[in-house]
JSON list of C-alpha atoms in Angstrom, two decimals:
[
{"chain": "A", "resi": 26, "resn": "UNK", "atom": "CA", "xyz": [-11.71, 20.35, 19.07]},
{"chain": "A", "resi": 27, "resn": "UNK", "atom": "CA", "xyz": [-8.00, 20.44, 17.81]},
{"chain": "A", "resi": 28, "resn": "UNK", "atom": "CA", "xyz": [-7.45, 18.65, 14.57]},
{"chain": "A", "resi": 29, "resn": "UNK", "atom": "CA", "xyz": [-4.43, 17.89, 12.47]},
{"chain": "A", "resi": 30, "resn": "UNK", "atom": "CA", "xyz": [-5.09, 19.34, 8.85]},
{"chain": "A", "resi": 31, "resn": "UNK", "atom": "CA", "xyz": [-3.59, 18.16, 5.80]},
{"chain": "A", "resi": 32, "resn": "UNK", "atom": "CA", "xyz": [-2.71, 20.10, 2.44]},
{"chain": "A", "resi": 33, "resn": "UNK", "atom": "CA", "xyz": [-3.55, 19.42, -0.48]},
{"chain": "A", "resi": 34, "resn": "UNK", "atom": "CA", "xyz": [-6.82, 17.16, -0.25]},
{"chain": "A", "resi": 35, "resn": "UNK", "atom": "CA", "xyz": [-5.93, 15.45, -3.56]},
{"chain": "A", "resi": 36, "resn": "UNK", "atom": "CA", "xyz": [-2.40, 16.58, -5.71]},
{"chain": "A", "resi": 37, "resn": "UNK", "atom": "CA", "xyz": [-1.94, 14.81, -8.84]},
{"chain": "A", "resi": 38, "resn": "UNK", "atom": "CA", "xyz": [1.04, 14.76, -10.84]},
{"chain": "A", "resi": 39, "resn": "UNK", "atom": "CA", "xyz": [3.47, 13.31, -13.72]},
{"chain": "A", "resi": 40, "resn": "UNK", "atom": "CA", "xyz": [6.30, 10.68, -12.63]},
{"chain": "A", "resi": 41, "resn": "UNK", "atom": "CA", "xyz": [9.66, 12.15, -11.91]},
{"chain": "A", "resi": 42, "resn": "UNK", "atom": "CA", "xyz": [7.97, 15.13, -10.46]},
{"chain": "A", "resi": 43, "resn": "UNK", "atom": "CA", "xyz": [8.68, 16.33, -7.13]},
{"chain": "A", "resi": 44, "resn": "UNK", "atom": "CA", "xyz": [5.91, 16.82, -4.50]},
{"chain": "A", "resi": 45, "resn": "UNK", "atom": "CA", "xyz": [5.45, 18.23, -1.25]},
{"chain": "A", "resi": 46, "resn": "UNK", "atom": "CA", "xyz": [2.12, 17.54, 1.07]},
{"chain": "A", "resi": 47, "resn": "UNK", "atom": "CA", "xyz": [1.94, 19.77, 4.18]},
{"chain": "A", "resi": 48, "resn": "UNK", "atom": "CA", "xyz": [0.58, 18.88, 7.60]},
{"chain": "A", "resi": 49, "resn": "UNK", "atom": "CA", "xyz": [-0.54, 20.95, 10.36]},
{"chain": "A", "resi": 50, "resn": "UNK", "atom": "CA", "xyz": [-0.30, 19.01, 13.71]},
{"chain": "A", "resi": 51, "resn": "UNK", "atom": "CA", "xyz": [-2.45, 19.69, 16.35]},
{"chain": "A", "resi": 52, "resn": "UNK", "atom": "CA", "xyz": [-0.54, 22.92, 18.38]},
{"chain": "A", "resi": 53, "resn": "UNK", "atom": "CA", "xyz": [1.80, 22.00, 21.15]},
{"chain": "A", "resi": 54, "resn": "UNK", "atom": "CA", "xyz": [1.84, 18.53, 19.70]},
{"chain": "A", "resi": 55, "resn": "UNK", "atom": "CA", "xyz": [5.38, 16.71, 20.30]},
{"chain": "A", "resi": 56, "resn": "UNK", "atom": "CA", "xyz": [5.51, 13.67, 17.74]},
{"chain": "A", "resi": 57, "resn": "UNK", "atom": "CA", "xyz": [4.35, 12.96, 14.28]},
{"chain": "A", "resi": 58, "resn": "UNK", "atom": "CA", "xyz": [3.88, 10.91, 11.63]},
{"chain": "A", "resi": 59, "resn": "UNK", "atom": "CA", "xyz": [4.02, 10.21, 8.06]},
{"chain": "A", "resi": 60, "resn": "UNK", "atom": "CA", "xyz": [1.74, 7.08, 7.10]},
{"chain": "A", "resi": 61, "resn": "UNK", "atom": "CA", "xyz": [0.41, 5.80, 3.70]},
{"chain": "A", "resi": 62, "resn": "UNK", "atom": "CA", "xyz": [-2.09, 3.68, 2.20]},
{"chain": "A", "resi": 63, "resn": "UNK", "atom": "CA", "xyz": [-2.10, 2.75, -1.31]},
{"chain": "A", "resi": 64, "resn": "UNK", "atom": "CA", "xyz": [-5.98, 1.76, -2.65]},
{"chain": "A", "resi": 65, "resn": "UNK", "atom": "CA", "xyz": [-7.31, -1.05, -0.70]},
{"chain": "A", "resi": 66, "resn": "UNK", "atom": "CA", "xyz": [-4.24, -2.35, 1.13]},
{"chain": "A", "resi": 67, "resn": "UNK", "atom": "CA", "xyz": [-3.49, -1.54, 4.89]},
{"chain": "A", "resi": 68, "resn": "UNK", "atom": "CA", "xyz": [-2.64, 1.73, 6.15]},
{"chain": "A", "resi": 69, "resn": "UNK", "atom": "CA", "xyz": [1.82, 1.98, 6.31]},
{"chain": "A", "resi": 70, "resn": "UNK", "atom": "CA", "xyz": [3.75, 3.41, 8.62]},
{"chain": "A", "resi": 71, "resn": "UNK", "atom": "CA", "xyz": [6.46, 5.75, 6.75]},
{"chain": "A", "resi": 72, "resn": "UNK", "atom": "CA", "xyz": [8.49, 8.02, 9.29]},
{"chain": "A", "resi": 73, "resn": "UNK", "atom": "CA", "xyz": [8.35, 9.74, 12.68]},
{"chain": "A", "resi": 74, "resn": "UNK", "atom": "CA", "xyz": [9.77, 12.54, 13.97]},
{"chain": "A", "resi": 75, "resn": "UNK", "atom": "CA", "xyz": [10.55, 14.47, 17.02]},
{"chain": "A", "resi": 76, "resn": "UNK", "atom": "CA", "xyz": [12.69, 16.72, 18.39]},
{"chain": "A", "resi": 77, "resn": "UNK", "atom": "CA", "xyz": [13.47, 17.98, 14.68]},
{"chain": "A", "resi": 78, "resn": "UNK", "atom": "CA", "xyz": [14.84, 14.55, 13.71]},
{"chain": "A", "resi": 79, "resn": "UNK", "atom": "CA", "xyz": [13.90, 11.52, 11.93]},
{"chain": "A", "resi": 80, "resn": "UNK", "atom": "CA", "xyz": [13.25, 8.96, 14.83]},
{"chain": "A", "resi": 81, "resn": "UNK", "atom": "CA", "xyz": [12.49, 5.87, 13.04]},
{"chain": "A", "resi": 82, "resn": "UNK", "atom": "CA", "xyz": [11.65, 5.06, 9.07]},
{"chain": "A", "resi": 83, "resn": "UNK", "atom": "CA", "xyz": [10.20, 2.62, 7.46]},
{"chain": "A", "resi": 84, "resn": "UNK", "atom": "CA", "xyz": [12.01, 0.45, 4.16]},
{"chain": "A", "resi": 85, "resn": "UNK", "atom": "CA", "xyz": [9.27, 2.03, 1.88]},
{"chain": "A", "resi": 86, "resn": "UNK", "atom": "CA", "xyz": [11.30, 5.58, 3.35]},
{"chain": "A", "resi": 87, "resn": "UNK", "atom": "CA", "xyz": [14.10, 5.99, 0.81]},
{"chain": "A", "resi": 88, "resn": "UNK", "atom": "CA", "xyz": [16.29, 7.88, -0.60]},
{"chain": "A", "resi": 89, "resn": "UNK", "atom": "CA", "xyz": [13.13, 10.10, -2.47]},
{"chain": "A", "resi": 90, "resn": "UNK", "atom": "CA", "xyz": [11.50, 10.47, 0.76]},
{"chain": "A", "resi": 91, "resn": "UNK", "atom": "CA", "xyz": [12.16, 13.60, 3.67]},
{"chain": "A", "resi": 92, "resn": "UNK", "atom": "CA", "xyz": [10.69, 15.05, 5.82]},
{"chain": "A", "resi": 93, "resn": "UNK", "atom": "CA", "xyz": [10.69, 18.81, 7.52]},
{"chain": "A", "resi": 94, "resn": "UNK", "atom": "CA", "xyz": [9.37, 20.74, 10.13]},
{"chain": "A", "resi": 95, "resn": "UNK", "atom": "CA", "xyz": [10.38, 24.35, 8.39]},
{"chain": "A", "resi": 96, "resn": "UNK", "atom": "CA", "xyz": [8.63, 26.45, 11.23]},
{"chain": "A", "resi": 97, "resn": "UNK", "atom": "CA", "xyz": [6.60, 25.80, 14.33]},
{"chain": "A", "resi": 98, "resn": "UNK", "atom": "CA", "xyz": [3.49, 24.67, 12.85]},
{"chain": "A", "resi": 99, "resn": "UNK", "atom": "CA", "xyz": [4.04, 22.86, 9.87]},
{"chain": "A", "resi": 100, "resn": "UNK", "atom": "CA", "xyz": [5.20, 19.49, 9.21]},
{"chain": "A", "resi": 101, "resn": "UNK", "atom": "CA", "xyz": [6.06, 18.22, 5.49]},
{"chain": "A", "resi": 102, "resn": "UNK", "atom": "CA", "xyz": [6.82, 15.59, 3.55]},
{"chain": "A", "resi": 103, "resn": "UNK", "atom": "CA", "xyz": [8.60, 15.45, 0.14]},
{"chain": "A", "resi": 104, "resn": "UNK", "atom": "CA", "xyz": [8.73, 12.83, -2.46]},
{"chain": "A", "resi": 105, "resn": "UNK", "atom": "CA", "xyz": [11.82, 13.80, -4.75]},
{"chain": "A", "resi": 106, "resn": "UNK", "atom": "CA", "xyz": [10.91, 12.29, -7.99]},
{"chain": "A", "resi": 107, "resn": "UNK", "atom": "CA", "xyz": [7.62, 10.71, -7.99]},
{"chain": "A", "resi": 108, "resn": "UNK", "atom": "CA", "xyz": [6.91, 7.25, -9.47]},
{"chain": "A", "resi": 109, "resn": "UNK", "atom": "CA", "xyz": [3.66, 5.69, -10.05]},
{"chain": "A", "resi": 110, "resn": "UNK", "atom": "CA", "xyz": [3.57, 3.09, -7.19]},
{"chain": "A", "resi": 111, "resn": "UNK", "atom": "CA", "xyz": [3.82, 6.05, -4.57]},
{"chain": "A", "resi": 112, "resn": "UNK", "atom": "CA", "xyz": [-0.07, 6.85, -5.68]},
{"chain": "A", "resi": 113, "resn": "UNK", "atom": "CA", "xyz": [-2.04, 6.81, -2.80]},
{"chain": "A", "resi": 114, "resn": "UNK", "atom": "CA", "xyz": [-3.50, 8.07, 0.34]},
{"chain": "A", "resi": 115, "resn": "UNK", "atom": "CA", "xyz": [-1.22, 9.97, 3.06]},
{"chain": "A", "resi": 116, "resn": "UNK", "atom": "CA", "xyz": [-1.82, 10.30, 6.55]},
{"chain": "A", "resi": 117, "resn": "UNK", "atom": "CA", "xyz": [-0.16, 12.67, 8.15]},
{"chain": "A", "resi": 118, "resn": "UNK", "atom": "CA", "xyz": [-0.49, 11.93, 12.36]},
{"chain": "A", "resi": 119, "resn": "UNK", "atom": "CA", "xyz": [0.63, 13.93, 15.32]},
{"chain": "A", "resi": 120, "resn": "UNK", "atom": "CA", "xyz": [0.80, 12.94, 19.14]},
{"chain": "A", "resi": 121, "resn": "UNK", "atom": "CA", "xyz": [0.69, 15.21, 22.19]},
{"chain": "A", "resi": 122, "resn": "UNK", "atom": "CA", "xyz": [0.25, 15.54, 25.63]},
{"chain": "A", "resi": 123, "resn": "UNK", "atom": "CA", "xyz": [0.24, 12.23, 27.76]},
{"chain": "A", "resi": 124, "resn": "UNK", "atom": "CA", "xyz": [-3.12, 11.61, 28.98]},
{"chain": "A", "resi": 125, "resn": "UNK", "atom": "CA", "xyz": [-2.37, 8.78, 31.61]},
{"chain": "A", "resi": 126, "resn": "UNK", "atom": "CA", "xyz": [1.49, 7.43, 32.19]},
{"chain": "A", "resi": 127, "resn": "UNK", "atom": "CA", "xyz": [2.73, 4.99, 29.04]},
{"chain": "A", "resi": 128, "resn": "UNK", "atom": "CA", "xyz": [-0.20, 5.96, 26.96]},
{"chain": "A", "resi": 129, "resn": "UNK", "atom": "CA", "xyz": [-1.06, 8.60, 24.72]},
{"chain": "A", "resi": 130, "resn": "UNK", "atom": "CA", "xyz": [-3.20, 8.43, 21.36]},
{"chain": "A", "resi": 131, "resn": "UNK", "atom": "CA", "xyz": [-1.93, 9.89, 17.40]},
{"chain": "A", "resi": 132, "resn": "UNK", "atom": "CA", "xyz": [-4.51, 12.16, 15.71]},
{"chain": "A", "resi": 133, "resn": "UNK", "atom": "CA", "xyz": [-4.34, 11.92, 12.30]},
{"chain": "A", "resi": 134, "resn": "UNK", "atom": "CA", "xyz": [-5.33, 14.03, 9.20]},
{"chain": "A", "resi": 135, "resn": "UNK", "atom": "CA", "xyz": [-7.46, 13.75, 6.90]},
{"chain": "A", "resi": 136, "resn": "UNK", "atom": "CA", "xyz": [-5.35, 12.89, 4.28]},
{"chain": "A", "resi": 137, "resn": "UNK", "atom": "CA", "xyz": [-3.85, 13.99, 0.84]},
{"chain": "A", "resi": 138, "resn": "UNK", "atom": "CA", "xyz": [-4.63, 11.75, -1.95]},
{"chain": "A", "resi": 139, "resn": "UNK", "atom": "CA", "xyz": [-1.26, 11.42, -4.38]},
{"chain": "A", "resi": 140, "resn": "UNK", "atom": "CA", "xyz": [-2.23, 10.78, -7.62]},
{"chain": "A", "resi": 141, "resn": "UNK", "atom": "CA", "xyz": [0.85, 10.15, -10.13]},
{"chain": "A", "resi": 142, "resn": "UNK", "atom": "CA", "xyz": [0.06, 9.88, -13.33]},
{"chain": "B", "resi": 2, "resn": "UNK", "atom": "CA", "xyz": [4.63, -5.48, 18.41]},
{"chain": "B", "resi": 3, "resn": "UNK", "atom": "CA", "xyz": [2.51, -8.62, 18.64]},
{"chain": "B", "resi": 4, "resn": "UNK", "atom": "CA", "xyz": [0.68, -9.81, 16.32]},
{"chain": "B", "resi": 5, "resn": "UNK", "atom": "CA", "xyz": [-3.44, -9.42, 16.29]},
{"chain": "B", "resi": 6, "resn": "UNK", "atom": "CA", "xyz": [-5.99, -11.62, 14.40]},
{"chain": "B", "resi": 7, "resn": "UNK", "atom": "CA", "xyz": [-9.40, -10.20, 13.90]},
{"chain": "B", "resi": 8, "resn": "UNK", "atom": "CA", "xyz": [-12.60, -11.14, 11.96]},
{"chain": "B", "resi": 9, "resn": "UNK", "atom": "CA", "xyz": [-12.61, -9.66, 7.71]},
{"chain": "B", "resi": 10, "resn": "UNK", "atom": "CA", "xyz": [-16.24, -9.04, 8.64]},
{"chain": "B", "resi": 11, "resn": "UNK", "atom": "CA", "xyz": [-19.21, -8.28, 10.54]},
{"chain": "B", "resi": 12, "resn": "UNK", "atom": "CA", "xyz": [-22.73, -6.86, 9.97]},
{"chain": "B", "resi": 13, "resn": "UNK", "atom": "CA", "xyz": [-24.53, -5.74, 13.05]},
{"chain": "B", "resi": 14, "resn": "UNK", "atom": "CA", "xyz": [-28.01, -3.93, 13.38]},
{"chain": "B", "resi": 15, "resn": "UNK", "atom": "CA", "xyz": [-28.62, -0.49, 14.05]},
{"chain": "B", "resi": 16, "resn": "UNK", "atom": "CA", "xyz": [-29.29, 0.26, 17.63]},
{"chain": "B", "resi": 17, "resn": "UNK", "atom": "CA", "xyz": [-27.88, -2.96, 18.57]},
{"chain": "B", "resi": 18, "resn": "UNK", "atom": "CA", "xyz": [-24.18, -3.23, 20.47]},
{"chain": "B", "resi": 19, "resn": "UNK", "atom": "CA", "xyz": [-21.52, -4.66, 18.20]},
{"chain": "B", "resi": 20, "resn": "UNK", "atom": "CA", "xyz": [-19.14, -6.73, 19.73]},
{"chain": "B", "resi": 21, "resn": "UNK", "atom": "CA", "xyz": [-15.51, -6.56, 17.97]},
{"chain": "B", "resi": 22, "resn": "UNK", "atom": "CA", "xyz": [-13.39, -9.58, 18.75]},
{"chain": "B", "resi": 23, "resn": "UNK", "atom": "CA", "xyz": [-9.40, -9.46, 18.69]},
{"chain": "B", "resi": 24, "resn": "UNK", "atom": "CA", "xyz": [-7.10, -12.13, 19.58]},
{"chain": "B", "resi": 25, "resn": "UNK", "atom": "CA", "xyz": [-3.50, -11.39, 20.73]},
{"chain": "B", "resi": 26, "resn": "UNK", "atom": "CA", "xyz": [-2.11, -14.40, 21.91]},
{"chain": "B", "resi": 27, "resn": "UNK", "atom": "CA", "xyz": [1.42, -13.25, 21.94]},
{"chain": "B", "resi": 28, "resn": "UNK", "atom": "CA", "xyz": [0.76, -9.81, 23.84]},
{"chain": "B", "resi": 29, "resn": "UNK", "atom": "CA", "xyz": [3.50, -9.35, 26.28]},
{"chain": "B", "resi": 30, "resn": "UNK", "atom": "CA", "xyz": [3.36, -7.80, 29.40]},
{"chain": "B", "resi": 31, "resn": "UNK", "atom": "CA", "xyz": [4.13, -3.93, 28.97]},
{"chain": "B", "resi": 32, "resn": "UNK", "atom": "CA", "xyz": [1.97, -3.78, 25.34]},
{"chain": "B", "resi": 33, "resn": "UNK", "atom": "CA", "xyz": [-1.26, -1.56, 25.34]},
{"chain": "B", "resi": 34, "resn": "UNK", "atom": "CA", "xyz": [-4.33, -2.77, 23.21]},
{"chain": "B", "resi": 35, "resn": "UNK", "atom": "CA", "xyz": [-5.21, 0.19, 20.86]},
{"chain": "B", "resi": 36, "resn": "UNK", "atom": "CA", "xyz": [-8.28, 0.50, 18.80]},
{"chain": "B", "resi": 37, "resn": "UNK", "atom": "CA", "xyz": [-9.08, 2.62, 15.82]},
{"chain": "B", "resi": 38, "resn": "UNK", "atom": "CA", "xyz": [-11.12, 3.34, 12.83]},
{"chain": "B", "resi": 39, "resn": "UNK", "atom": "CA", "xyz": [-11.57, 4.23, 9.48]},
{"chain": "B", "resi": 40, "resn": "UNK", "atom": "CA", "xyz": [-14.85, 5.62, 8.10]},
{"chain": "B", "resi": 41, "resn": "UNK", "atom": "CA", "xyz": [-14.29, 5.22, 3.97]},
{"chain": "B", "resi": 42, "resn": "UNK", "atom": "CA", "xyz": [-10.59, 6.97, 3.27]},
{"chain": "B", "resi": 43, "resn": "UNK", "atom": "CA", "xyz": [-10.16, 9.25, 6.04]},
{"chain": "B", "resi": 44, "resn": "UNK", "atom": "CA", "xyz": [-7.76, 9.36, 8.47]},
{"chain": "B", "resi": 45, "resn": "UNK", "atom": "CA", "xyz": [-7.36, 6.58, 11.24]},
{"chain": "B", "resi": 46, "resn": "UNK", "atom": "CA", "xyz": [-9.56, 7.70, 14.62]},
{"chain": "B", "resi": 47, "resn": "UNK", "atom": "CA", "xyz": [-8.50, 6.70, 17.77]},
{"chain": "B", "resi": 48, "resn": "UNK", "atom": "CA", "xyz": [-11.24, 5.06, 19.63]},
{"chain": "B", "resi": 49, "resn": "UNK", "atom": "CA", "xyz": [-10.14, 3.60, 23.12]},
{"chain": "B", "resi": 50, "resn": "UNK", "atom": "CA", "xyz": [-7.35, 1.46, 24.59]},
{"chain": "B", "resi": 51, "resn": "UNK", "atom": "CA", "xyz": [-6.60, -0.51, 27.63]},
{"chain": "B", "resi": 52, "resn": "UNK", "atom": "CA", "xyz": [-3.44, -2.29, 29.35]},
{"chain": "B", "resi": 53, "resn": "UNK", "atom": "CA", "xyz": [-5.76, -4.91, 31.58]},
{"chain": "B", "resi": 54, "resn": "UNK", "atom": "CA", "xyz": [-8.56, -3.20, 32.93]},
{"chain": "B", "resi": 55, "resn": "UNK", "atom": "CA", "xyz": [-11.67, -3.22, 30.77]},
{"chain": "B", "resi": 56, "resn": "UNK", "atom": "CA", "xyz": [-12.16, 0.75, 29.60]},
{"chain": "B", "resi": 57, "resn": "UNK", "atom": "CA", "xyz": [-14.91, 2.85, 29.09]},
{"chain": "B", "resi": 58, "resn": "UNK", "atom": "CA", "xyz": [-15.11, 6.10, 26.98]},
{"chain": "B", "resi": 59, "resn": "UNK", "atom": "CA", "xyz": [-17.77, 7.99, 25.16]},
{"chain": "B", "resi": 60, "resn": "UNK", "atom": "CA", "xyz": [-16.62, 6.17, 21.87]},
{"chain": "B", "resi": 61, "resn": "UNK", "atom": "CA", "xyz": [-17.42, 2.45, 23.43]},
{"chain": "B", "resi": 62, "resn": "UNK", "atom": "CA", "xyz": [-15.94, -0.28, 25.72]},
{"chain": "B", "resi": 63, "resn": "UNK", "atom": "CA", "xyz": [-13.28, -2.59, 25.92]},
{"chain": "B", "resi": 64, "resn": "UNK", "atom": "CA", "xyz": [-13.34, -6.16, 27.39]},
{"chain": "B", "resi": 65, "resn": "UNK", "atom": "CA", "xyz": [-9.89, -7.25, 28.08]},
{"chain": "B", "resi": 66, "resn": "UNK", "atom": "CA", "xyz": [-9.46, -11.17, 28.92]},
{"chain": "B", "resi": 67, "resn": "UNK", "atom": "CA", "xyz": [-7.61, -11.79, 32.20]},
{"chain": "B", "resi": 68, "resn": "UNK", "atom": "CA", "xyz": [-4.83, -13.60, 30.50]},
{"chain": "B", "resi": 69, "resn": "UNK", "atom": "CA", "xyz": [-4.86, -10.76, 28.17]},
{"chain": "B", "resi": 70, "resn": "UNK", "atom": "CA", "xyz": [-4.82, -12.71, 25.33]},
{"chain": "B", "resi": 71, "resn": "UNK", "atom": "CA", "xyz": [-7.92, -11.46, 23.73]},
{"chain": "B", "resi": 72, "resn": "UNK", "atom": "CA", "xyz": [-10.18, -8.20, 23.97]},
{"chain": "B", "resi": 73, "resn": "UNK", "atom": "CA", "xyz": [-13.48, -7.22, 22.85]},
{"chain": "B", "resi": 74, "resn": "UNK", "atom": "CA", "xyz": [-14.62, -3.71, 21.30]},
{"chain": "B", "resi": 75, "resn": "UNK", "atom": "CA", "xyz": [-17.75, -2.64, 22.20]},
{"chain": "B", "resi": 76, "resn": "UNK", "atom": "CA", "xyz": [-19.97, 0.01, 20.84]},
{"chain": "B", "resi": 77, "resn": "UNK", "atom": "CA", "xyz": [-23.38, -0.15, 22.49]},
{"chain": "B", "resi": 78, "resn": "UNK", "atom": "CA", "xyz": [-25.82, 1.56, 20.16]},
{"chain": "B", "resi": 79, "resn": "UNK", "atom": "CA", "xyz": [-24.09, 1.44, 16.68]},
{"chain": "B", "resi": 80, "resn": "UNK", "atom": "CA", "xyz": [-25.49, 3.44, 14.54]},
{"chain": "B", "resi": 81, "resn": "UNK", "atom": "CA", "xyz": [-25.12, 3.82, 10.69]},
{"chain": "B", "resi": 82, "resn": "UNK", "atom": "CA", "xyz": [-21.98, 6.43, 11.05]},
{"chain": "B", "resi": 83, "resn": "UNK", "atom": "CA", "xyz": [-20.14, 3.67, 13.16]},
{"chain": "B", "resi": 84, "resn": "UNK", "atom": "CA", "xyz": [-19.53, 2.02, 9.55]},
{"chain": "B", "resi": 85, "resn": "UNK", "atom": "CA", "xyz": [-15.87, 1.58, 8.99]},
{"chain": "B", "resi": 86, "resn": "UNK", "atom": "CA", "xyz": [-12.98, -0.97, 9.46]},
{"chain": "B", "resi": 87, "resn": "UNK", "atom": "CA", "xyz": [-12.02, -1.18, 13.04]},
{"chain": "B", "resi": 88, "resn": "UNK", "atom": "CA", "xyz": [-7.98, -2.09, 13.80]},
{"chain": "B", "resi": 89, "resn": "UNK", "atom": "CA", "xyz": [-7.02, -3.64, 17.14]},
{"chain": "B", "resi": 90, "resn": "UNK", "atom": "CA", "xyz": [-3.49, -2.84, 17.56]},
{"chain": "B", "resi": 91, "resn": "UNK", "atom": "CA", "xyz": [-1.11, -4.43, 20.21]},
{"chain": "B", "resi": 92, "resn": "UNK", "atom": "CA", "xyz": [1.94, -1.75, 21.02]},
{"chain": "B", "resi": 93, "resn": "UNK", "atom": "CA", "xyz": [4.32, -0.95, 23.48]},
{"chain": "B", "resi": 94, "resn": "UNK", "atom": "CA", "xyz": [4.56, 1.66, 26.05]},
{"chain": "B", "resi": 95, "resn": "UNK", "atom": "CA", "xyz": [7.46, 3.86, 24.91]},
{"chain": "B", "resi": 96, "resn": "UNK", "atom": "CA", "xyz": [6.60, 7.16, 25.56]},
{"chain": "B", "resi": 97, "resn": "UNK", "atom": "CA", "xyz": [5.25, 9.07, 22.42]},
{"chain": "B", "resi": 98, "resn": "UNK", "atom": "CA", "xyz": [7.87, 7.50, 19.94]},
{"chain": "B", "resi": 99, "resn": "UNK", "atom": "CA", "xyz": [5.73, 4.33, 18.88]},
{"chain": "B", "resi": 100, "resn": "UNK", "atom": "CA", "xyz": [4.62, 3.84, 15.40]},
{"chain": "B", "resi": 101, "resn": "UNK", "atom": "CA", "xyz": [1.15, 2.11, 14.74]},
{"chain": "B", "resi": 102, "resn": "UNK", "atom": "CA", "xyz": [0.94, -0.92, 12.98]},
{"chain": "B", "resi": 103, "resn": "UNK", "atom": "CA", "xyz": [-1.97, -1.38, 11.46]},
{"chain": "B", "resi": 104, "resn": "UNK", "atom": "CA", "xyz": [-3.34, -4.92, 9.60]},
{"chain": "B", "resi": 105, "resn": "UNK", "atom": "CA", "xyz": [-6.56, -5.66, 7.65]},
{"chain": "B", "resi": 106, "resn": "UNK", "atom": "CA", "xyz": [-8.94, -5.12, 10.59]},
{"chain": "B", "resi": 107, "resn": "UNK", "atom": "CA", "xyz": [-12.90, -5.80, 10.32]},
{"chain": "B", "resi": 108, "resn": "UNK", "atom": "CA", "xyz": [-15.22, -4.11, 8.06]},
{"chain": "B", "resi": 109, "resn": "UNK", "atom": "CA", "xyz": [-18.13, -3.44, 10.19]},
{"chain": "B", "resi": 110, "resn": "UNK", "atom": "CA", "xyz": [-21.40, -2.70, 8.80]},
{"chain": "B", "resi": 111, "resn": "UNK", "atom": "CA", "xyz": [-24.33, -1.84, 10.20]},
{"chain": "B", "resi": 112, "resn": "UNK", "atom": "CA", "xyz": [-27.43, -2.35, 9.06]},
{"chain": "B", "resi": 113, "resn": "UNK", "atom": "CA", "xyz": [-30.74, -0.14, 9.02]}
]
């Protein structure tokens, strides 16, 4: 079965640094998704994109946040210059083909855990 | 995206159907009940959704009240790997573009 994959599984790194996790979506997949989740709080929606734009972003989405799709397969997300709060869990989430009319369902990856030290 | 209020948590027994409760009072016409899960840290999983119909998938069922203002998630047999907190999630129908929103959820455990 297709799955989204997520690189690195775990990246750890010193504040101010600059960070980039990598997604693969599922192939042929039309939407994704940046989410977080910082140690036991609620999963948070950060950014989606389609059609090689940003189509909506959260508030925790600033300035030190982008995103890229930089060929057909991968999907990234960079975090400028790191700071301690953005430590956590990142989802990276793609959505496809339209199984029934007005519904469809996001995959999501495993995750890369962002440790900032 | 209305709101949803679910249970912290539940325990159920193995082999046993649990029975997930949501409520959604505010759930407008045109939103779509979503369910997912979380085993541990990993990624979300999409489990089954419904607009009023109940649904059935290989994953489990879902009861949908008639006024819509409440559903039920059922998985008939849990078994130990069914551990994991379980998000009911009320969103719209815009094609594709539609963020999840995802709140506390319950932590179901099942017990040997």
């Amino acid at each position: 079965e297709p799955e989204v994959t997520q690189t690195p599984s775990h990246q750890v790194t010193q504040m101010g640094q600059e960070v980039i996790l990598r997604c693969v979506p599922i192939s042929n997949h039309l939407y994704f998704y940046w989410y977080r989740q910082i140690l036991g709080q609620k999963v948070e929606f950060l950014v989606s994109f389609y059609n090689n734009e940003i189509s909506e972003k959260s508030e925790i989405f600033d300035d030190q946040f982008s995103v890229e799709r930089p060929d057909g397969s991968n999907f990234t997300l960079k975090i400028r210059s790191t700071k301690l709060e953005d430590s956590a869990m990142y989802f990276c989430a793609s959505v496809g083909i339209v199984v029934r009319i007005l519904s469809y369902e996001q995959y999501f990856g495993p995750g890369t855990r962002l440790t900032v030290t | 995206d209305a709101k949803t209020t679910q249970p912290p948590s539940m325990d159920c027994a193995e082999g046993r159907a649990a029975n997930l409760p949501c409520n959604h009072s505010t759930i407008s016409g045109n939103e779509y009940v979503y369910w997912y899960r979380q085993i541990h840290s990993q990624g979300p999983q999409y489990i089954i959704h419904g607009l009023k119909n109940n649904e059935t998938n290989e994953m489990a069922s879902l009861i949908i009240t008639e006024d819509r203002k409440s559903s039920t998630l059922i998985l008939p047999h849990a078994t130990l790997r069914d551990t994991a907190v379980y998000y009911c999630i009320v969103r719209g129908s815009n094609f594709g573009n539609e963020k999840l929103t995802f709140g506390t959820g319950t932590r179901l455990t099942i017990i040997p």
